Amino acid sequence: MRREDKVAETWLPGSTINRVGFRLLGPVELVVDGEPVPVGGAGVRCLLAALVTEPGQVVSAERITEVLWAGRPPATARTIVQGYVSRLRKLFTELALPVSLDTRAPGYLLRMDPDLVDAHRARRLAAAARDLPPGPRAELLGQVLELWRGEPLSGLGSPVLEREVRPELTELRLTVTEEYFAAQLALGKHEELLPRIQLLHADEPFRERLAEYAVLALYRCGRRTEALRTYEDYRERLSAKLGLDPRPELRELIDRVRTDDPALCAGQPETEASAPPAPTELPAPAAGFTGRTAEQAWLDGLLTRAEQAGESAVGVLAGAGGIGKSALALTWARRSAGHFADGVLFGALRGFDPEHPPADPAELLRQFLLELGLAADAVPVPFDERLALYRSMLAGRRVLVLLDDARDSEQVRPLLPPGGGSLALITSRRRLDGLVVSHGAGIHTLGTLPRAVGVALLASEARTADPAVLDELAALCGDLPLALRVVAARLAAAGNPGKLAAELRDEQHRLAGLEEDGSSVRGAFDISYRDLAPEPAAVFRLLGLHPGPSLTPDLVAALAGTTPAAARRALRGLTAAHLLAEPRRDRFALHDLIRLHARELARTELGETTRRAAQRRLIHYYWRWCAHAAVKFSPSTHGFGLPPGGEDDPVPDWSAEEALRWFETERANAVAVIRLAREEDFPRETWLLARPVSIYLAVRNRVEDWISVNELGLAAATAAGEGAGVAMMLNGLGAATHRLGRREESLRYYRDSLAAATRAGDRHAAARAATNVAGALAWLRRGAEAEIAAAEAIRHNQEIGDRHAESAINNTLGVLALDSGRPERAETYFQRAVAIDEEIGDDNFLATALNNLARALLARGEVAGAAAANRRALALAISHGMNRTEAFARRGLGDVAGATGDGPAAAAQWRRALEILDAFDRGEAETVRARLAALEAGP
């Protein structure tokens, strides 16, 4: 067996590893049969990461607690960890995974093959590559680098893993990359490799091996002066920043560069390519091609595998219209043509050409046979004979066959070259997964360009332009290559960047502005749309009505009036056509320009009745589920109301935390739908949806959105003459402005809300508003007025028995008592508020009451009780994401520490509180800042 074959056996995944994998080199994922499997929330994923970083080793309970809570575990930490472990065990059993999670003192043991973990596999393969010759070593290390999918352990939010494990995995990637560069330089690949070396060296300016490789590659490329300057820059940087000199190896290399040592040019490809054929079969690529370094490296990897394996290879560049598939393929093909001694064949397959039918494979075979030198009268007529002759002529030859704009796998298969070392490169708006099964094809889906690359392209055509304007133009293009090329062409034709940006800001006319000399972004999208089956096409038109940034099957089912299963099928079809992306399972997103295209279709192809009905279904979907979610974490809130038919919905079995997570995921969509409801004249739905959304925004302290949705709701309720809605929205604006420290403005809103509720005869709204008037007066230290207002609030509340309002009144009376120097009476009021909030299960108001109770206890000298109340409030605030309440709890803990003489602890808590309050409440921030200043000034 050849050495290379043995190497392949060491890294090619077996059946189990191919089916199951744990990924740490990017977002933490469990993958089964190539698809990520939902594991659970961040806590479960943190536990999984902690276990798979040490497979076969006992991970202690203490370590797990540290990973999950970074030294601040809740009182129920042990129960929570046991729940996470049970969830993982159940998941492993249900999926029949070859792993087991055992309890072993002092923690847990995950029994599994370490190769199931991408990080462990990367280490093993990197070690296996060390003893190989340059060619196989470069191939294997390239495969190792493909295991990384982004920043290791991303999306966990575990400071411990980020601090302790992520740097190790990042260093592993850098080391493997350096070894890969060394192998490629040994093969004489300095020209292709130089841009990648320079890019990484710019990011890691103190890594000496990168400096060495940059010097060597520059010298071999004939850029001796730049090589010397690169060394001098590195030497000066090392000396200035670290006080060090380069190692002897690098100093020896630079001496050899200065003396033009012939041995430095020893690195050469293992085989000399034949003189490249004239690239007559390749059209010129689009002007202004730039970027795509990673994608070209992927294509280089295909070429290397074809050369080394002695077999033909197939690569597919897939992606949306206008994403730059053809430009990349043509640019790379021209650069790499010299590797194909027997020529380059190009076929325009016209798979998605709006004006011509797809090319017939038989005609393309005839074209290729003629280009290979066959006389026209010698081309067979029967398809089978023509195909057999084509394969016979290519047998033993090394050719590149570039097939542009393929419609499907069947159109492509007859054209694939059989010769060893040959490569077929295909572009398509579809993934062509059938070629993976039949020919082992590699598929690379193109995304948009990095912003910096797009800005550089525009800058090359703009005579003078503010970089900020060019950045905005790139953003308005959605970083789409076709759109960027159109804008670059307009700039080259003496276009004014500022005026062009102003034109493209208008969403209704942006696509019209992205047309130039036959290039049209709208046209590129329209080709894909017109090719859709009826069901996905109908859904795509309706997506133009959705104003939010993301989509789910449930949402689209409501929008389209169908089932979630049917919606999911349609969404998958749109994803296959690259009109949608699926960044995570069952969460879909439209590119900005594709969204504008869908909006145009909704405007021009949907009738008014259809459009209004779909919008109403969408608004009712969010009204229904926001109401269901809000009551989970604000159970005392009176009467959210549901849309017609919503009373029969199955109520989701969510905990408060699960409801908050749902809201966090859907927040941007919900806010956008409220704005849609207002703009499209659904007044009642506007304020009724705004109400539950406001509850969430209040809990999470997202004040800007909170004010916005209440203003939209107020405008809608006012226009419709809905007095109850006016009262509720005014009350919400009072609460939001209070959070911002605008106390007088808040009081005016509350009084207006009370008046509106009284006029509308809404006793519940009147009780809430009266309670808030009293609270606002108490905050303003207007004690006498506050006591009168509190008495009125009590009267309102007695009429309806609103327990939530009763809790709020007790809080207000407690604040008044505390401000008047009666902490014992204040404690009584706050204890009542705590008891009520515990009874009704309102953790939001309970945390506030606990913080107030801590103030009263501290004023009475009961330091331990105050600390306990603040700690309990802090735990609730953190678990529910209530950052403002967290700030008050930390302020209280700082006050407790200060009262016991622990200045450093007090300062630490106050600084944490100040970080939060500076963003939301400047008035309260100043009180904390004063405490810190007094502490630092000393006695």
PDB file of N, CA and C in Angstrom, residues 672-749:
ATOM      1  N   ALA A 672     -41.294  45.033  14.128  1.00  0.00           N
ATOM      2  CA  ALA A 672     -41.536  45.380  12.722  1.00  0.00           C
ATOM      3  C   ALA A 672     -42.995  45.152  12.337  1.00  0.00           C
ATOM      4  N   VAL A 673     -43.615  44.113  12.870  1.00  0.00           N
ATOM      5  CA  VAL A 673     -45.018  43.830  12.547  1.00  0.00           C
ATOM      6  C   VAL A 673     -45.934  44.878  13.172  1.00  0.00           C
ATOM      7  N   ILE A 674     -45.601  45.377  14.349  1.00  0.00           N
ATOM      8  CA  ILE A 674     -46.383  46.480  14.926  1.00  0.00           C
ATOM      9  C   ILE A 674     -46.336  47.693  14.003  1.00  0.00           C
ATOM     10  N   ARG A 675     -45.151  47.993  13.499  1.00  0.00           N
ATOM     11  CA  ARG A 675     -45.022  49.139  12.581  1.00  0.00           C
ATOM     12  C   ARG A 675     -45.825  48.868  11.299  1.00  0.00           C
ATOM     13  N   LEU A 676     -45.785  47.633  10.806  1.00  0.00           N
ATOM     14  CA  LEU A 676     -46.582  47.278   9.626  1.00  0.00           C
ATOM     15  C   LEU A 676     -48.069  47.485   9.898  1.00  0.00           C
ATOM     16  N   ALA A 677     -48.527  47.033  11.053  1.00  0.00           N
ATOM     17  CA  ALA A 677     -49.949  47.167  11.384  1.00  0.00           C
ATOM     18  C   ALA A 677     -50.373  48.627  11.394  1.00  0.00           C
ATOM     19  N   ARG A 678     -49.515  49.495  11.908  1.00  0.00           N
ATOM     20  CA  ARG A 678     -49.833  50.926  11.928  1.00  0.00           C
ATOM     21  C   ARG A 678     -49.836  51.502  10.517  1.00  0.00           C
ATOM     22  N   GLU A 679     -48.811  51.168   9.723  1.00  0.00           N
ATOM     23  CA  GLU A 679     -48.702  51.739   8.376  1.00  0.00           C
ATOM     24  C   GLU A 679     -49.787  51.238   7.447  1.00  0.00           C
ATOM     25  N   GLU A 680     -50.233  49.988   7.636  1.00  0.00           N
ATOM     26  CA  GLU A 680     -51.229  49.394   6.746  1.00  0.00           C
ATOM     27  C   GLU A 680     -52.651  49.519   7.282  1.00  0.00           C
ATOM     28  N   ASP A 681     -52.834  50.358   8.311  1.00  0.00           N
ATOM     29  CA  ASP A 681     -54.163  50.697   8.820  1.00  0.00           C
ATOM     30  C   ASP A 681     -54.890  49.496   9.433  1.00  0.00           C
ATOM     31  N   PHE A 682     -54.221  48.870  10.405  1.00  0.00           N
ATOM     32  CA  PHE A 682     -54.867  47.895  11.290  1.00  0.00           C
ATOM     33  C   PHE A 682     -54.803  48.478  12.708  1.00  0.00           C
ATOM     34  N   PRO A 683     -55.623  49.504  12.996  1.00  0.00           N
ATOM     35  CA  PRO A 683     -55.418  50.272  14.234  1.00  0.00           C
ATOM     36  C   PRO A 683     -55.602  49.454  15.506  1.00  0.00           C
ATOM     37  N   ARG A 684     -56.672  48.672  15.594  1.00  0.00           N
ATOM     38  CA  ARG A 684     -56.920  47.929  16.828  1.00  0.00           C
ATOM     39  C   ARG A 684     -55.818  46.894  17.058  1.00  0.00           C
ATOM     40  N   GLU A 685     -55.431  46.197  15.990  1.00  0.00           N
ATOM     41  CA  GLU A 685     -54.361  45.214  16.119  1.00  0.00           C
ATOM     42  C   GLU A 685     -53.044  45.864  16.545  1.00  0.00           C
ATOM     43  N   THR A 686     -52.833  47.113  16.110  1.00  0.00           N
ATOM     44  CA  THR A 686     -51.570  47.785  16.436  1.00  0.00           C
ATOM     45  C   THR A 686     -51.385  47.895  17.939  1.00  0.00           C
ATOM     46  N   TRP A 687     -52.377  48.486  18.636  1.00  0.00           N
ATOM     47  CA  TRP A 687     -52.156  48.688  20.072  1.00  0.00           C
ATOM     48  C   TRP A 687     -52.334  47.411  20.880  1.00  0.00           C
ATOM     49  N   LEU A 688     -53.170  46.489  20.381  1.00  0.00           N
ATOM     50  CA  LEU A 688     -53.333  45.233  21.119  1.00  0.00           C
ATOM     51  C   LEU A 688     -52.085  44.350  21.006  1.00  0.00           C
ATOM     52  N   LEU A 689     -51.356  44.439  19.883  1.00  0.00           N
ATOM     53  CA  LEU A 689     -50.082  43.736  19.776  1.00  0.00           C
ATOM     54  C   LEU A 689     -48.985  44.480  20.538  1.00  0.00           C
ATOM     55  N   ALA A 690     -49.037  45.803  20.516  1.00  0.00           N
ATOM     56  CA  ALA A 690     -48.011  46.589  21.212  1.00  0.00           C
ATOM     57  C   ALA A 690     -48.006  46.291  22.705  1.00  0.00           C
ATOM     58  N   ARG A 691     -49.160  45.955  23.262  1.00  0.00           N
ATOM     59  CA  ARG A 691     -49.223  45.793  24.717  1.00  0.00           C
ATOM     60  C   ARG A 691     -48.373  44.623  25.225  1.00  0.00           C
ATOM     61  N   PRO A 692     -48.561  43.378  24.732  1.00  0.00           N
ATOM     62  CA  PRO A 692     -47.695  42.305  25.237  1.00  0.00           C
ATOM     63  C   PRO A 692     -46.225  42.485  24.854  1.00  0.00           C
ATOM     64  N   VAL A 693     -45.979  43.064  23.681  1.00  0.00           N
ATOM     65  CA  VAL A 693     -44.588  43.305  23.293  1.00  0.00           C
ATOM     66  C   VAL A 693     -43.938  44.292  24.262  1.00  0.00           C
ATOM     67  N   SER A 694     -44.717  45.299  24.718  1.00  0.00           N
ATOM     68  CA  SER A 694     -44.190  46.267  25.673  1.00  0.00           C
ATOM     69  C   SER A 694     -43.791  45.606  26.983  1.00  0.00           C
ATOM     70  N   ILE A 695     -44.550  44.606  27.399  1.00  0.00           N
ATOM     71  CA  ILE A 695     -44.214  43.916  28.650  1.00  0.00           C
ATOM     72  C   ILE A 695     -42.829  43.287  28.542  1.00  0.00           C
ATOM     73  N   TYR A 696     -42.566  42.637  27.418  1.00  0.00           N
ATOM     74  CA  TYR A 696     -41.243  42.045  27.220  1.00  0.00           C
ATOM     75  C   TYR A 696     -40.158  43.116  27.169  1.00  0.00           C
ATOM     76  N   LEU A 697     -40.403  44.173  26.401  1.00  0.00           N
ATOM     77  CA  LEU A 697     -39.395  45.226  26.269  1.00  0.00           C
ATOM     78  C   LEU A 697     -39.101  45.880  27.613  1.00  0.00           C
ATOM     79  N   ALA A 698     -40.123  45.959  28.478  1.00  0.00           N
ATOM     80  CA  ALA A 698     -39.905  46.509  29.815  1.00  0.00           C
ATOM     81  C   ALA A 698     -39.013  45.595  30.640  1.00  0.00           C
ATOM     82  N   VAL A 699     -39.274  44.295  30.581  1.00  0.00           N
ATOM     83  CA  VAL A 699     -38.477  43.344  31.354  1.00  0.00           C
ATOM     84  C   VAL A 699     -37.018  43.375  30.901  1.00  0.00           C
ATOM     85  N   ARG A 700     -36.798  43.423  29.597  1.00  0.00           N
ATOM     86  CA  ARG A 700     -35.436  43.410  29.065  1.00  0.00           C
ATOM     87  C   ARG A 700     -34.822  44.816  28.991  1.00  0.00           C
ATOM     88  N   ASN A 701     -35.618  45.831  29.345  1.00  0.00           N
ATOM     89  CA  ASN A 701     -35.137  47.212  29.388  1.00  0.00           C
ATOM     90  C   ASN A 701     -34.679  47.708  28.012  1.00  0.00           C
ATOM     91  N   ARG A 702     -35.359  47.285  26.979  1.00  0.00           N
ATOM     92  CA  ARG A 702     -35.072  47.777  25.630  1.00  0.00           C
ATOM     93  C   ARG A 702     -35.920  49.025  25.406  1.00  0.00           C
ATOM     94  N   VAL A 703     -35.439  50.151  25.960  1.00  0.00           N
ATOM     95  CA  VAL A 703     -36.280  51.339  26.106  1.00  0.00           C
ATOM     96  C   VAL A 703     -36.603  51.969  24.758  1.00  0.00           C
ATOM     97  N   GLU A 704     -35.646  51.984  23.835  1.00  0.00           N
ATOM     98  CA  GLU A 704     -35.899  52.636  22.547  1.00  0.00           C
ATOM     99  C   GLU A 704     -37.058  51.962  21.814  1.00  0.00           C
ATOM    100  N   ASP A 705     -37.019  50.629  21.725  1.00  0.00           N
ATOM    101  CA  ASP A 705     -38.129  49.910  21.095  1.00  0.00           C
ATOM    102  C   ASP A 705     -39.407  50.055  21.915  1.00  0.00           C
ATOM    103  N   TRP A 706     -39.276  50.071  23.229  1.00  0.00           N
ATOM    104  CA  TRP A 706     -40.427  50.201  24.125  1.00  0.00           C
ATOM    105  C   TRP A 706     -41.183  51.488  23.834  1.00  0.00           C
ATOM    106  N   ILE A 707     -40.461  52.589  23.737  1.00  0.00           N
ATOM    107  CA  ILE A 707     -41.106  53.872  23.431  1.00  0.00           C
ATOM    108  C   ILE A 707     -41.713  53.838  22.033  1.00  0.00           C
ATOM    109  N   SER A 708     -40.968  53.270  21.081  1.00  0.00           N
ATOM    110  CA  SER A 708     -41.439  53.259  19.688  1.00  0.00           C
ATOM    111  C   SER A 708     -42.762  52.522  19.543  1.00  0.00           C
ATOM    112  N   VAL A 709     -42.886  51.324  20.116  1.00  0.00           N
ATOM    113  CA  VAL A 709     -44.121  50.555  19.922  1.00  0.00           C
ATOM    114  C   VAL A 709     -45.287  51.214  20.650  1.00  0.00           C
ATOM    115  N   ASN A 710     -45.037  51.853  21.788  1.00  0.00           N
ATOM    116  CA  ASN A 710     -46.129  52.546  22.472  1.00  0.00           C
ATOM    117  C   ASN A 710     -46.570  53.797  21.718  1.00  0.00           C
ATOM    118  N   GLU A 711     -45.630  54.493  21.091  1.00  0.00           N
ATOM    119  CA  GLU A 711     -46.011  55.644  20.269  1.00  0.00           C
ATOM    120  C   GLU A 711     -46.830  55.195  19.068  1.00  0.00           C
ATOM    121  N   LEU A 712     -46.431  54.081  18.438  1.00  0.00           N
ATOM    122  CA  LEU A 712     -47.217  53.557  17.321  1.00  0.00           C
ATOM    123  C   LEU A 712     -48.606  53.152  17.791  1.00  0.00           C
ATOM    124  N   GLY A 713     -48.670  52.464  18.937  1.00  0.00           N
ATOM    125  CA  GLY A 713     -49.964  52.050  19.472  1.00  0.00           C
ATOM    126  C   GLY A 713     -50.833  53.229  19.847  1.00  0.00           C
ATOM    127  N   LEU A 714     -50.209  54.266  20.420  1.00  0.00           N
ATOM    128  CA  LEU A 714     -50.977  55.460  20.807  1.00  0.00           C
ATOM    129  C   LEU A 714     -51.555  56.144  19.578  1.00  0.00           C
ATOM    130  N   ALA A 715     -50.751  56.286  18.540  1.00  0.00           N
ATOM    131  CA  ALA A 715     -51.252  56.927  17.319  1.00  0.00           C
ATOM    132  C   ALA A 715     -52.412  56.134  16.729  1.00  0.00           C
ATOM    133  N   ALA A 716     -52.292  54.804  16.720  1.00  0.00           N
ATOM    134  CA  ALA A 716     -53.358  53.969  16.153  1.00  0.00           C
ATOM    135  C   ALA A 716     -54.615  54.031  17.001  1.00  0.00           C
ATOM    136  N   ALA A 717     -54.460  53.917  18.329  1.00  0.00           N
ATOM    137  CA  ALA A 717     -55.635  53.949  19.200  1.00  0.00           C
ATOM    138  C   ALA A 717     -56.317  55.302  19.153  1.00  0.00           C
ATOM    139  N   THR A 718     -55.541  56.373  19.075  1.00  0.00           N
ATOM    140  CA  THR A 718     -56.123  57.724  18.993  1.00  0.00           C
ATOM    141  C   THR A 718     -56.901  57.881  17.699  1.00  0.00           C
ATOM    142  N   ALA A 719     -56.309  57.450  16.582  1.00  0.00           N
ATOM    143  CA  ALA A 719     -56.980  57.591  15.288  1.00  0.00           C
ATOM    144  C   ALA A 719     -58.269  56.787  15.238  1.00  0.00           C
ATOM    145  N   ALA A 720     -58.296  55.639  15.928  1.00  0.00           N
ATOM    146  CA  ALA A 720     -59.476  54.778  15.901  1.00  0.00           C
ATOM    147  C   ALA A 720     -60.470  55.105  17.005  1.00  0.00           C
ATOM    148  N   GLY A 721     -60.145  56.068  17.871  1.00  0.00           N
ATOM    149  CA  GLY A 721     -61.039  56.412  18.973  1.00  0.00           C
ATOM    150  C   GLY A 721     -61.148  55.311  20.013  1.00  0.00           C
ATOM    151  N   GLU A 722     -60.090  54.535  20.211  1.00  0.00           N
ATOM    152  CA  GLU A 722     -60.073  53.435  21.173  1.00  0.00           C
ATOM    153  C   GLU A 722     -59.524  53.963  22.496  1.00  0.00           C
ATOM    154  N   GLY A 723     -60.412  54.421  23.405  1.00  0.00           N
ATOM    155  CA  GLY A 723     -59.975  55.038  24.645  1.00  0.00           C
ATOM    156  C   GLY A 723     -59.145  54.117  25.512  1.00  0.00           C
ATOM    157  N   ALA A 724     -59.535  52.839  25.590  1.00  0.00           N
ATOM    158  CA  ALA A 724     -58.776  51.894  26.411  1.00  0.00           C
ATOM    159  C   ALA A 724     -57.351  51.748  25.875  1.00  0.00           C
ATOM    160  N   GLY A 725     -57.214  51.693  24.559  1.00  0.00           N
ATOM    161  CA  GLY A 725     -55.892  51.592  23.968  1.00  0.00           C
ATOM    162  C   GLY A 725     -55.064  52.840  24.228  1.00  0.00           C
ATOM    163  N   VAL A 726     -55.700  54.015  24.147  1.00  0.00           N
ATOM    164  CA  VAL A 726     -54.982  55.259  24.435  1.00  0.00           C
ATOM    165  C   VAL A 726     -54.434  55.223  25.854  1.00  0.00           C
ATOM    166  N   ALA A 727     -55.269  54.797  26.809  1.00  0.00           N
ATOM    167  CA  ALA A 727     -54.846  54.754  28.211  1.00  0.00           C
ATOM    168  C   ALA A 727     -53.667  53.790  28.391  1.00  0.00           C
ATOM    169  N   MET A 728     -53.742  52.623  27.790  1.00  0.00           N
ATOM    170  CA  MET A 728     -52.670  51.647  27.956  1.00  0.00           C
ATOM    171  C   MET A 728     -51.359  52.135  27.339  1.00  0.00           C
ATOM    172  N   MET A 729     -51.428  52.731  26.159  1.00  0.00           N
ATOM    173  CA  MET A 729     -50.209  53.188  25.512  1.00  0.00           C
ATOM    174  C   MET A 729     -49.589  54.365  26.261  1.00  0.00           C
ATOM    175  N   LEU A 730     -50.413  55.272  26.773  1.00  0.00           N
ATOM    176  CA  LEU A 730     -49.878  56.371  27.581  1.00  0.00           C
ATOM    177  C   LEU A 730     -49.210  55.843  28.837  1.00  0.00           C
ATOM    178  N   ASN A 731     -49.810  54.834  29.435  1.00  0.00           N
ATOM    179  CA  ASN A 731     -49.215  54.245  30.632  1.00  0.00           C
ATOM    180  C   ASN A 731     -47.849  53.633  30.301  1.00  0.00           C
ATOM    181  N   GLY A 732     -47.759  52.970  29.149  1.00  0.00           N
ATOM    182  CA  GLY A 732     -46.488  52.403  28.732  1.00  0.00           C
ATOM    183  C   GLY A 732     -45.436  53.464  28.484  1.00  0.00           C
ATOM    184  N   LEU A 733     -45.841  54.579  27.888  1.00  0.00           N
ATOM    185  CA  LEU A 733     -44.887  55.666  27.662  1.00  0.00           C
ATOM    186  C   LEU A 733     -44.427  56.273  28.984  1.00  0.00           C
ATOM    187  N   GLY A 734     -45.340  56.317  29.959  1.00  0.00           N
ATOM    188  CA  GLY A 734     -44.938  56.800  31.275  1.00  0.00           C
ATOM    189  C   GLY A 734     -43.877  55.908  31.890  1.00  0.00           C
ATOM    190  N   ALA A 735     -44.075  54.596  31.787  1.00  0.00           N
ATOM    191  CA  ALA A 735     -43.100  53.665  32.364  1.00  0.00           C
ATOM    192  C   ALA A 735     -41.759  53.754  31.649  1.00  0.00           C
ATOM    193  N   ALA A 736     -41.785  53.872  30.309  1.00  0.00           N
ATOM    194  CA  ALA A 736     -40.534  53.924  29.548  1.00  0.00           C
ATOM    195  C   ALA A 736     -39.756  55.199  29.833  1.00  0.00           C
ATOM    196  N   THR A 737     -40.439  56.339  29.869  1.00  0.00           N
ATOM    197  CA  THR A 737     -39.730  57.591  30.150  1.00  0.00           C
ATOM    198  C   THR A 737     -39.236  57.623  31.591  1.00  0.00           C
ATOM    199  N   HIS A 738     -39.955  56.963  32.497  1.00  0.00           N
ATOM    200  CA  HIS A 738     -39.478  56.859  33.874  1.00  0.00           C
ATOM    201  C   HIS A 738     -38.140  56.112  33.905  1.00  0.00           C
ATOM    202  N   ARG A 739     -38.020  55.047  33.122  1.00  0.00           N
ATOM    203  CA  ARG A 739     -36.779  54.287  33.070  1.00  0.00           C
ATOM    204  C   ARG A 739     -35.612  55.164  32.603  1.00  0.00           C
ATOM    205  N   LEU A 740     -35.917  56.138  31.760  1.00  0.00           N
ATOM    206  CA  LEU A 740     -34.880  57.014  31.245  1.00  0.00           C
ATOM    207  C   LEU A 740     -34.562  58.169  32.189  1.00  0.00           C
ATOM    208  N   GLY A 741     -35.244  58.204  33.345  1.00  0.00           N
ATOM    209  CA  GLY A 741     -34.995  59.271  34.305  1.00  0.00           C
ATOM    210  C   GLY A 741     -35.726  60.558  33.988  1.00  0.00           C
ATOM    211  N   ARG A 742     -36.653  60.516  33.023  1.00  0.00           N
ATOM    212  CA  ARG A 742     -37.418  61.727  32.666  1.00  0.00           C
ATOM    213  C   ARG A 742     -38.691  61.748  33.499  1.00  0.00           C
ATOM    214  N   ARG A 743     -38.539  62.070  34.806  1.00  0.00           N
ATOM    215  CA  ARG A 743     -39.589  61.864  35.798  1.00  0.00           C
ATOM    216  C   ARG A 743     -40.817  62.741  35.555  1.00  0.00           C
ATOM    217  N   GLU A 744     -40.618  64.025  35.265  1.00  0.00           N
ATOM    218  CA  GLU A 744     -41.767  64.914  35.049  1.00  0.00           C
ATOM    219  C   GLU A 744     -42.562  64.496  33.817  1.00  0.00           C
ATOM    220  N   GLU A 745     -41.853  64.148  32.760  1.00  0.00           N
ATOM    221  CA  GLU A 745     -42.524  63.676  31.546  1.00  0.00           C
ATOM    222  C   GLU A 745     -43.299  62.396  31.841  1.00  0.00           C
ATOM    223  N   SER A 746     -42.698  61.516  32.617  1.00  0.00           N
ATOM    224  CA  SER A 746     -43.360  60.270  32.989  1.00  0.00           C
ATOM    225  C   SER A 746     -44.644  60.549  33.753  1.00  0.00           C
ATOM    226  N   LEU A 747     -44.587  61.479  34.707  1.00  0.00           N
ATOM    227  CA  LEU A 747     -45.785  61.817  35.494  1.00  0.00           C
ATOM    228  C   LEU A 747     -46.895  62.342  34.597  1.00  0.00           C
ATOM    229  N   ARG A 748     -46.548  63.160  33.595  1.00  0.00           N
ATOM    230  CA  ARG A 748     -47.582  63.673  32.684  1.00  0.00           C
ATOM    231  C   ARG A 748     -48.248  62.538  31.905  1.00  0.00           C
ATOM    232  N   TYR A 749     -47.449  61.598  31.438  1.00  0.00           N
ATOM    233  CA  TYR A 749     -48.027  60.459  30.718  1.00  0.00           C
ATOM    234  C   TYR A 749     -48.979  59.669  31.622  1.00  0.00           C
TER     235      TYR A 749
END
